[in-house]
Coordinates of C-alpha atoms in Angstrom, one line a residue:
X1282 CA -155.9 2.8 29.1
X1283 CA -153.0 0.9 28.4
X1284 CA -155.0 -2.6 29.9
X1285 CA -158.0 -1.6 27.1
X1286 CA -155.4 -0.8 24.3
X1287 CA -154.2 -4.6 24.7
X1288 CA -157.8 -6.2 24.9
X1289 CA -159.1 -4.0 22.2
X1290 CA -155.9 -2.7 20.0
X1291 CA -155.7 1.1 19.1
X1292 CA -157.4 2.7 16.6
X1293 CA -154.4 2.6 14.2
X1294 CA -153.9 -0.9 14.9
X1295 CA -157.2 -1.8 14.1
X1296 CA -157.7 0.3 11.0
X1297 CA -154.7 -1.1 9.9
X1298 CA -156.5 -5.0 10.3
X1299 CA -159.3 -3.2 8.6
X1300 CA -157.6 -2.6 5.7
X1301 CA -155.1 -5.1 5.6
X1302 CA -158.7 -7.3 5.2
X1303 CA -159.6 -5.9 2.5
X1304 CA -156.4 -6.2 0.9
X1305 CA -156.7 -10.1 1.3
X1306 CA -159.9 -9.2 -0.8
X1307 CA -158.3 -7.8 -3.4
X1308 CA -155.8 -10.3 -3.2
X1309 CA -158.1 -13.4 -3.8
X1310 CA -159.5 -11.5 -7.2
X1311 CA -155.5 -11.8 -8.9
X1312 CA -156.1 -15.3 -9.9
X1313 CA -159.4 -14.8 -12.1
X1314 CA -158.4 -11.1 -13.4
X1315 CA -155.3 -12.3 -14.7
X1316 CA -156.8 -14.7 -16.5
X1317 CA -158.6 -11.9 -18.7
X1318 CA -157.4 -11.0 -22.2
X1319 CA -156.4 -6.8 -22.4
X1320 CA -160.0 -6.4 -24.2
X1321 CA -162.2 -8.2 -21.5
X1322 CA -159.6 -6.2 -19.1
X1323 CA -160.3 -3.1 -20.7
X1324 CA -164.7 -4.0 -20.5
X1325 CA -164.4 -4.2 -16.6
X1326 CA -164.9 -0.3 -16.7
X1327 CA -167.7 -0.6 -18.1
X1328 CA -168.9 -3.5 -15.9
X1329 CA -168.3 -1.5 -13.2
X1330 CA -170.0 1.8 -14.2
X1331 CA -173.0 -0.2 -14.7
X1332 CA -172.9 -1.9 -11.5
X1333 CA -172.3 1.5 -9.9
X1334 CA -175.2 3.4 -11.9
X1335 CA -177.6 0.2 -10.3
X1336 CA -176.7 1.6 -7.0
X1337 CA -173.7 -0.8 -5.8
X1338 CA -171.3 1.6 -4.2
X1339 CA -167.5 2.5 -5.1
X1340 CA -166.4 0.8 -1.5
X1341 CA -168.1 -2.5 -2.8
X1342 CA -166.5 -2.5 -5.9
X1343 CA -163.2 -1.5 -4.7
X1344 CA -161.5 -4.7 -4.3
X1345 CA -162.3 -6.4 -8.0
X1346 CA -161.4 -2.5 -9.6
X1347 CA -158.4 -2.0 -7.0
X1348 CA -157.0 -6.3 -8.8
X1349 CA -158.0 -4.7 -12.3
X1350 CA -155.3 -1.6 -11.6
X1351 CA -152.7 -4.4 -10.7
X1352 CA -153.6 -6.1 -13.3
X1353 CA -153.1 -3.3 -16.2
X1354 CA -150.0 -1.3 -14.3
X1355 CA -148.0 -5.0 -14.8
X1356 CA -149.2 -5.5 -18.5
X1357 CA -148.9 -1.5 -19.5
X1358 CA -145.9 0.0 -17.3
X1359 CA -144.1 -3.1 -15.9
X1360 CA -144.9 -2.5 -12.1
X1361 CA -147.0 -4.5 -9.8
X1362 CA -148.6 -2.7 -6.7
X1363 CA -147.6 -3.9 -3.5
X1364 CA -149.6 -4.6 -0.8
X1365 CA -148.8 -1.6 1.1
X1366 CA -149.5 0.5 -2.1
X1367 CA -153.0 -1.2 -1.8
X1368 CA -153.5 0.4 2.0
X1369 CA -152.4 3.7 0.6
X1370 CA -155.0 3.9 -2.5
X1371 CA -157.8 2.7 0.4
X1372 CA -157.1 5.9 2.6
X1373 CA -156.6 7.8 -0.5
X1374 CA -160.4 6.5 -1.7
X1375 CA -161.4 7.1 1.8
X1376 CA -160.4 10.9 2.0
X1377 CA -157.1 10.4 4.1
X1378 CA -153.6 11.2 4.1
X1379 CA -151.0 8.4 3.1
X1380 CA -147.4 9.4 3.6
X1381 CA -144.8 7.9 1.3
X1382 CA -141.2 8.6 1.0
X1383 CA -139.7 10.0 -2.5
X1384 CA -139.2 6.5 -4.7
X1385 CA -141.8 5.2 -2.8
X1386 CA -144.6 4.4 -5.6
X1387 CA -146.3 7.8 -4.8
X1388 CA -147.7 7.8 -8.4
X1389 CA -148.4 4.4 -9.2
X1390 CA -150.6 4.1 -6.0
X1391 CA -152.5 7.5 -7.2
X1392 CA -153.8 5.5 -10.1
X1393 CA -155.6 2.7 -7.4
X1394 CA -158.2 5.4 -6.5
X1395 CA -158.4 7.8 -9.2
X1396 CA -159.6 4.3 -11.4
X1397 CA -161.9 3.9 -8.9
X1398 CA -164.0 7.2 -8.7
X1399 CA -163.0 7.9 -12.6
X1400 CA -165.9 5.4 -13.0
X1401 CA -168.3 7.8 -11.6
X1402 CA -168.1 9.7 -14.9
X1403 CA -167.5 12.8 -12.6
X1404 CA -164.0 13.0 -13.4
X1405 CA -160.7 12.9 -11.2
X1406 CA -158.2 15.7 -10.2
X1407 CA -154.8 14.5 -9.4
X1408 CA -153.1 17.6 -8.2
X1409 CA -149.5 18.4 -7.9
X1410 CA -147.0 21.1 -7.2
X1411 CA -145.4 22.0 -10.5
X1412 CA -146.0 21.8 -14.7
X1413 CA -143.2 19.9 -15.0
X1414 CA -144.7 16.7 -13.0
X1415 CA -148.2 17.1 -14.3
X1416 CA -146.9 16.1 -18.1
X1417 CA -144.8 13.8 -17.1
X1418 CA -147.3 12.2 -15.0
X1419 CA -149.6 12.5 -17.5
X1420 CA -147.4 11.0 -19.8
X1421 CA -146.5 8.1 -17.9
X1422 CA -149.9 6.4 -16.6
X1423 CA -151.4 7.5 -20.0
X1424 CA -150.8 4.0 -21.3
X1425 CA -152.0 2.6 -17.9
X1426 CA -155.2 4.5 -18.4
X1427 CA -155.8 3.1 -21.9
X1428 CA -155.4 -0.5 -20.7
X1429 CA -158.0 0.1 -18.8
X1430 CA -160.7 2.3 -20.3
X1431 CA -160.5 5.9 -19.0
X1432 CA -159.3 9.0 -20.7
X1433 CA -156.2 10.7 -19.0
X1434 CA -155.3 14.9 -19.7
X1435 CA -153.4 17.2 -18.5
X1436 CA -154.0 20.9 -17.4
X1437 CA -150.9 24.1 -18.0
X1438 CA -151.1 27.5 -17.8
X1439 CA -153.9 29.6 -19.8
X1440 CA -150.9 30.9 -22.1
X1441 CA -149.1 27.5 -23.1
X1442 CA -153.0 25.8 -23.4
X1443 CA -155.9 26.9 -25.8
X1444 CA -159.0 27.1 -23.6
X1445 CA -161.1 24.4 -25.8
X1446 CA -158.2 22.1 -25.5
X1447 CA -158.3 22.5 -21.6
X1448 CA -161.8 22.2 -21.6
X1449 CA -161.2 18.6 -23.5
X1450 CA -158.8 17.6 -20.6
X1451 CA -161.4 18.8 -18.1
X1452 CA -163.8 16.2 -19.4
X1453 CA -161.2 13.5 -19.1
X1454 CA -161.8 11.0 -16.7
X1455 CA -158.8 11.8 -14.7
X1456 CA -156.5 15.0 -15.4
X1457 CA -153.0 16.1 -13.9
X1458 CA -153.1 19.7 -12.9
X1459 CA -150.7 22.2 -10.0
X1460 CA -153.3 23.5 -7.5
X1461 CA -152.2 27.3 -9.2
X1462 CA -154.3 26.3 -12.0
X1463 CA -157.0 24.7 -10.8
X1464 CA -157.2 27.5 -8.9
X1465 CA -157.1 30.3 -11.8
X1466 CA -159.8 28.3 -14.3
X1467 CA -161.8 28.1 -10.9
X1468 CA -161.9 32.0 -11.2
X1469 CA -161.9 32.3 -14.7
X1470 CA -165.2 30.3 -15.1
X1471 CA -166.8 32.7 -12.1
X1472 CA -166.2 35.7 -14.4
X1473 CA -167.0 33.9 -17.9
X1474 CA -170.1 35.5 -19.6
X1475 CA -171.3 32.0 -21.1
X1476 CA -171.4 28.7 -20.3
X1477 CA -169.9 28.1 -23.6
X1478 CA -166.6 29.4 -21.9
X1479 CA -166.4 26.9 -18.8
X1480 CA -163.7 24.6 -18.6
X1481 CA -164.4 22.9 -15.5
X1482 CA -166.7 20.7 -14.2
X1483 CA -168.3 20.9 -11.2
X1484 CA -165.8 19.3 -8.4
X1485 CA -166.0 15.4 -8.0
X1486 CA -162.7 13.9 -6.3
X1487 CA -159.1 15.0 -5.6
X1488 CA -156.1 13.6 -5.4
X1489 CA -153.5 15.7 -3.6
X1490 CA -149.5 14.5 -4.3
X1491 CA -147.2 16.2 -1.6
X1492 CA -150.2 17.4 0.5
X1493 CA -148.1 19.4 2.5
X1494 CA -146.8 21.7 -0.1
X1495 CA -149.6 22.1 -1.5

């Protein structure tokens, strides 16, 4: 095993070239999207909700959308994605775990993916473990989001949030909620006795921050 493992690399190693691959991708799109003024910036979301409603798929649009995000987090929030923030939003994307430390860019590399499938029209969950970090998350990539055309809300408790007003963050593009209340408005909508009561939409993509609390 350990003869093949040299000749062939282990499956981390070569997911790990995988992705590093498509990082060089992404890389090669900085030049051109930089070049962009903040409202042509802003039109790639729509460029690539059209491409994506003619059938090209999220994974082939992942590396010009993935330069966009880097693009808008330096011009809206002062921070440039590294590299290795890049490999995390790809397994994010991709349905895996990516383990960072606290301080570590957890939220910044959040927005890579949730961009990404935001452009479904579907919507995003990004779900944490308290109401304290969904507002202030919220709060802090909101101007990020704008840069780059999606809608951003935020989801609290039934008693701090009227229920049209959480029905308006549900149909955000992305929205910030604790798995509690996703869970509750989950059974709230099974016993509503209209649709005009819903708040949610029917599930799309999750993002889970400190998986293993959660």
């Amino acid at each position: 095993m350990n003869i093949l493992s040299k000749i062939f690399g282990s499956s981390n190693s070569r997911k790990l070239k995988k992705l590093e691959r498509t990082v060089a991708i992404i890389n090669k799109f900085e030049e051109p999207i930089a070049s962009l003024s903040d409202d042509e910036l802003k039109h790639k979301a729509n460029e690539f909700r059209q491409r994506y409603e003619s059938g090209e798929s999220l994974d082939a649009i992942l590396p010009e959308a993935f330069a966009v995000v880097r693009e808008a987090s330096q011009r809206s929030i002062q921070l440039r994605p590294f590299d290795v923030q890049m490999i995390g939003g790809i397994v994010l994307h991709e349905g895996g775990i990516s383990e960072m430390r606290t301080g570590e860019g957890k939220t910044l590399m959040a927005t890579l993916p949730a961009y990404l499938n935001g452009l479904t029209g579907r919507g995003v969950h990004i779900v944490t473990v308290n109401d304290y970090l969904v507002q202030r998350d919220r709060d802090w990539t909101f101007p990020f989001f704008c840069t780059i055309g999606l809608t951003v809300g935020a989801i609290h408790p039934q008693h701090m949030q009227h229920p049209q007003l959480k029905q308006m963050a549900y149909h955000c593009d992305v929205v910030y909620g604790t798995t509690a209340e996703f869970g509750f408005d989950y059974l709230r909508d099974n016993m509503a006795s209209s649709k005009d009561d819903l708040v949610q939409r029917a599930p799309n993509y999750a993002i889970i921050d400190e998986v293993d609390s959660v």
